[in-house]
Amino acid sequence: MVMENNLSNEKRRLNIPWLFEMAWRDSRKNRSRLLLFVSSIVFGIAALVAIYTFGVNLKKDIDNQAATLIGADLSVNTGKLPDAATQKMLDSLGDRHSQERMFASMVLFPRTQGTRLAQVRALEGDYPYYGNFETIPANAGLNFRENKAALVDQTLMLQYNVKVGDSVKVGKVTFVIEGVLTKAPGQTNIASGIAPIVYIPLKYLDETGLMQKGSRINYSYYFKYDHPVDIEKLTKKLDPRFEKAGLNYDTVETRKENTGRAFGDLTNFLSLVGFIALLLGCVGVASAIHIYIREKIASIAIMRCLGVKAYEAFLIYLIQIVGIGFIGAIAGSALGTFVQHILPIIFRDFLPISVTTDISWGAIGQGVILGVIISVLFGLLPLIAIRNISPLNTLRMSYENINLLRDPFRWMVYAIILLFIATFTHLQIGNWLGSLFFTIGIVVAFLILTIIARLLMFIVRFIIKATWSYPLRQGFANLYRPNNQTIILIVSIGLSTSFICTLFFIQSLLIKQVTIAASTNQANMILFDIQTSQEKPLANFTQKQHLPLLQQVPVVTVRIEKVNGKTAAQTKKDTSMRMRERLFGNEFRVTYRDTLSPTEKVMQGDWIGNTPASGEIPVSMEERFAQRNKLKVGDKLTFNVQGIPINTRIASTRQVNWNKMQTNFLFVFPKGVLEDAPQFHVLMTHVPSKKVSASYQQSVVRQFPNVSIIDLGFVLSVLEDLMDKLGSIIKFMAMFSIVTAIVVLVASVRISKYQRVQESVLLRTMGASRRQILAITTIEYFFLGALSAATGILIAVVGTWLLARYNFDIAFNIDLMPAVALFLGITGLTILIGLLNSRGVLNKPPLEILRGE
Amino acid sequence: MESILNISDLGKTYQSAGKILTVLDHISFAVETGSTNAIVGPSGSGKTTLLGLCAGLDRPTTGAVELNGIDLSILSEDKRAHVRNLYVGFIFQNFQLLPTLTALENIMVPLELRGETNIRTRAVDLLDKVGLADRGHHYPAQLSGGEQQRVSLARAFSNRPKILFADEPTGNLDAETAEKVIKLIFDLNKEAGTTLVLVTHDLDLAGKTQRILRIKGGKLVSDNKTNV
C-alpha cells in the first residue's frame, strides 16, 4: 500500500514535446502514405475556400458597386399609375429625378421581320446617376433619349441579326436602333437572355399605343440627391406613406442587402455542395486511418509495454492526424485560392457586377480550421481504438475484436460529428430545420450505402462456388476479406455518383416537361394583353390561319383590401395572421367563368358559376394557396377592382394542375361581376412548326401591336440555355465531390495495395501468372465500381422521383442513357485505377517489393 | 532474502466459443531479488501468459501479483504502464523494436518516458556494451536478427530495471548468435544486479538460471533450484 502511494506521488507529467517527437519519429516511414490519406480532404477544402473567397470578394464588390446596381440614391416603383397626391410626394423627392415605364411587349425588327417578346423600358431623365449604360457605341446610352431611337439588348440584336442603324418597331412606333445595350445597371446576362431589354424615350410611349387600360405596367422613379442626405433616415420617415400608396422602394443600402443576401444564399448553397465533397474525403481519411492504426498495433503495444500510457499513445497519433489535417487543409486552401479565379467566369452570366479575385485570408483561415477540425473528428473514430490496444500484443498478437460499439467515447465522437455537420450547415443556411434535414439526408445516404456494402459482403460469401476458377473466387473473396475496401469505396463512389446523376436526371426531367408540352397538341403559344375590343378579331384572325383556339380567358387585375373584415394594418397586429400579410401587398390576376376547367377539381365547398341575385359574391380559391394563407371556405374577402370594392366569400377551394399548359388562377370569380371591369384577354393556340409560328407572330404584331406572345418553343430554348448555365455551376461544384471520390478511390486502392502486397507476392512466388493476378484485381474492382455506381444511380433515381413528385410536382420520366454512360464510366475508372496500382506488384521481382515494403 | 515478485493463487481464464478456457490455475511462487529464474514448459502450457501477468501486461482472473511491493492486480492499465516504466525491462522473442525509430532512439524511449536527462550518453554506452556502437543510426529493418536482439537488450537495461522479463529471447536466433545474446543477458544482469525471469523451452538456457519453474496445463508442476 505504501508503494502504491509512492506510485501516485510519482505520477508522470504529460511530456508534450516528447509526444510531438514520438509522433514525428513514428510517422517517419509512413509520411507519403499519410499525405495520401489526407489528399482526400484537399478538394473538399479547396471547394469551400474557393466559394468562401468568392463570397467575400462578391460581398466587398457589391458594397463597392452597390450604387451602380440601382443607378440612383433612391428608386421607387409601383404597379399602378400614382394618383395626384402620390405624384406630388414623388415630385418633392430628390434634386434630380428620372422616370421609367416598364412592360412586356412584342417588338418587331422590320428588316429581318423578326418578332420577340421583350421588356420595353420607356425612360425620361438622366438615369443612371451612378454607373452608366454599357453600350456600343459608347455614347448611345445618352443619345437615344434625344431622338426617336432605341437601345436594344445585345442578345436580341445577335438573335435577329440586327445592326445599329436598323429599326425596331414597338407598338405603332418605329425607332432607329441607336446602339447595342451590353449591360444596364443591375442587369445580369441571364436576365437579359430571358427578358431582353429595349429602351425607348418616354416621350414616345403614348404614340406606341401600348398604354391601354388593363396593361401591366411597372412605374419606376429614380432620384438623385446632389446635397448630402441620409437616405435611410428619409425612407424610414416616408415608409408609411410609401406603404399607403402601394409604392416599393430601393436604396443603395437595401439593394446592397438584397443582392448580398441573394448571392449569400447561392454561395451558402454551393458551400454545402463543397461540404459534401469534404465529408466524402473525411470518410476516406477515417477509413485510411483505421487501416493505418491496425498496422500500428504492434508499435503501440511495444510503446505500452515500455510504459507509454493509453492516452499518451492516443495523443501521439492524434498529433499525426492534426499534422496531416493541417497540411491537407493548407494544400486545399492554396488550391481553393487558385480555383476562386475561375468562379467569376463560371458565374459571369448570373452576376450583376464584376467580381474581383483578391486572396481572402479569412477564407483561407476558415478552410484551414475546418480542415483540421474535420480530419481530427473523423480521425478520432479509428484513433479511440488505440486506448484499447493491450501491451499483451507484444507477446501474442491478438485479433480479438473489442466490441467498439460499446465504447461510449465512440458514440460521443459520432454525436460530435453529427453536431458539427448540423452546426456547419446551420452556419451556411441559417435555419435549424434545414440543417437537420441536410444532416439526416447525409446520414441516410451514408447508411443506405453502408448497408448495401455490408449486404454485398454478406451475400458474396455464399455465392462463391468451389467450382469457379481461382481468379474468380479470389476476386470475389477480396470483397469481404479483412481490410477490404468495399464499404469505403461503395460509400464514396456511390455518394458522388448519386449526386451527379441526380443533377442529370432533374435537368433532363425539367426540360422534358417543357418539350412534351411543346411537341403535343397542347397549347404552345400564349397571346396576352389582348384588349376586349381585340378579342374577337384576334380569334377570327387565328382561326383564319387554321390555328385552333384552345383557350380564351379574360383576366382582371385585383387587390385584396380586407380579409374577414380586417385590413392589412389590422392583420399585421394579429400575430396569428402573419401568414396573410402577403395577401395584401400583391396584385392578383383573376378570371371569371361559369364552369371549371379540365385542370381543376373542387376539393371543398361548392362551385358556383353564376353570381346570385343578392349577397356576397362566391369565389373559388386555389387549395394550396388557401392553406398557405390560412383561409377556408366561408372566409370573406374584399377585393379592390380598379378602385371599386367587391365583397366576396370563399365558396370553394380547387385543386389545380399547374403543370398543364394553360392559364390557371388563384381566384376564379363567377360570371356576372367582372365583365365590365378593365381587363385583358389571353388566347392560347397550338402552332405546328417554327415557320408557322414566325409568320403568325409577325402578322399578330403587325395587326395587334399591343398583344404580347409567348412562344413555348422559344421558352424551351431559353430554358435549356438557363439549365445549361445553372447546371454547369452545380456540376463545377459537384466535380469536387467526384475528384474527391477518385482520390479516395486511389488512396483506398493504394492502401489495399500495402495490405495485399504480401499476398500478391506470395501468389507470384508460388507461380501465379501476371494474367491471373490481373484477373483477380479486375474482378474485385469491377464489382466495387459497378456496385458503387449502380447504388449511386439507384439513390439518384429514388431522389429524383421524390423531387419530381413532391418538389417540382411533375411526371417522373427520366432518361436512362446518361446514367448508363455514368455507370460504364465509373466502373471503367475504378478498374483502371485498381489495375494501375497493381502494376508495382506485377512489374517488379517479388523480393524487391518485399524489401521495399 | 527479500522477494521482488510475489505470485499468489494466480489464475487466468478466457472465454472461447462460449466455453471457459483455464490457462493458468492456482499458481503461487515468489522470486527473490537479484535471482535468475526460468519458466519452462511445453507449447500451450501457459508460460507466456504467466510472464505477461507477472510483468503487469494483463490482469489475472483470480489471485494477485505483487511486484516490488505493488499489487498489480488492482492497478489500472495506465498505472501498470507506469510501474513497467519504473521497474521492468523486457526482452521478446521477436525483438519488438519500434520500426520507425533508430537503434539509439529505441534505447532512449524508456528513459525519455521517465523524463531523464543526459539519456543519449547512457544509450550510447549501452549500445557500446552490446557491441553496436557504430549502428546507432540504423533502423531495425537495417539490422540482422542478432543485432536487433542486442538493441532490444540495451533497451531493456536502459531504465535500470529491478526485474527483467525475457520471452524466448533466443527463439528467433541461430545457435551461435543465441549463445552471444545469452552471454550478454547474463553479463548485463549480473553487472546491474537485476532479477531475471525468462520463459523458454530451451532446457540448456533454463539450466543457466538459479531456479527452474515448470508449468504444464496451466499448473505449476515443479519448482527446482539449480546448481548455478
PDB file of C-alpha atoms in Angstrom, chain A residues 106-115 169 171-174 534 538 541 545 694-707 709:
ATOM      1  CA  MET A 106     -43.671  42.334 -78.703  1.00  0.00           C
ATOM      2  CA  VAL A 107     -41.007  44.094 -80.741  1.00  0.00           C
ATOM      3  CA  LEU A 108     -40.569  43.720 -84.465  1.00  0.00           C
ATOM      4  CA  PHE A 109     -37.405  44.168 -86.470  1.00  0.00           C
ATOM      5  CA  PRO A 110     -38.714  45.273 -89.875  1.00  0.00           C
ATOM      6  CA  ARG A 111     -35.558  44.454 -91.846  1.00  0.00           C
ATOM      7  CA  THR A 112     -35.358  40.828 -90.763  1.00  0.00           C
ATOM      8  CA  GLN A 113     -39.063  40.517 -89.850  1.00  0.00           C
ATOM      9  CA  GLY A 114     -38.095  39.002 -86.506  1.00  0.00           C
ATOM     10  CA  THR A 115     -40.530  39.357 -83.620  1.00  0.00           C
ATOM     11  CA  LYS A 169     -40.981  48.646 -84.065  1.00  0.00           C
ATOM     12  CA  GLY A 171     -46.297  49.110 -80.776  1.00  0.00           C
ATOM     13  CA  LYS A 172     -47.143  51.550 -83.531  1.00  0.00           C
ATOM     14  CA  VAL A 173     -43.820  53.446 -83.455  1.00  0.00           C
ATOM     15  CA  THR A 174     -40.657  52.581 -85.353  1.00  0.00           C
ATOM     16  CA  GLN A 534     -59.426  42.907 -79.943  1.00  0.00           C
ATOM     17  CA  LEU A 538     -57.829  38.178 -82.984  1.00  0.00           C
ATOM     18  CA  PHE A 541     -57.664  36.006 -87.390  1.00  0.00           C
ATOM     19  CA  GLN A 545     -54.618  30.960 -90.079  1.00  0.00           C
ATOM     20  CA  ALA A 694     -42.807  33.031 -87.091  1.00  0.00           C
ATOM     21  CA  SER A 695     -45.346  34.101 -89.711  1.00  0.00           C
ATOM     22  CA  TYR A 696     -48.248  34.059 -87.226  1.00  0.00           C
ATOM     23  CA  GLN A 697     -46.277  36.168 -84.746  1.00  0.00           C
ATOM     24  CA  GLN A 698     -45.290  38.678 -87.424  1.00  0.00           C
ATOM     25  CA  SER A 699     -48.905  39.051 -88.547  1.00  0.00           C
ATOM     26  CA  VAL A 700     -50.198  39.434 -84.992  1.00  0.00           C
ATOM     27  CA  VAL A 701     -47.584  42.057 -84.129  1.00  0.00           C
ATOM     28  CA  ARG A 702     -48.421  43.998 -87.296  1.00  0.00           C
ATOM     29  CA  GLN A 703     -52.198  43.923 -86.762  1.00  0.00           C
ATOM     30  CA  PHE A 704     -52.372  43.900 -82.967  1.00  0.00           C
ATOM     31  CA  PRO A 705     -49.153  45.652 -81.875  1.00  0.00           C
ATOM     32  CA  ASN A 706     -50.058  45.706 -78.161  1.00  0.00           C
ATOM     33  CA  VAL A 707     -50.579  41.945 -77.947  1.00  0.00           C
ATOM     34  CA  ILE A 709     -46.826  36.484 -77.428  1.00  0.00           C
TER      35      ILE A 709
END
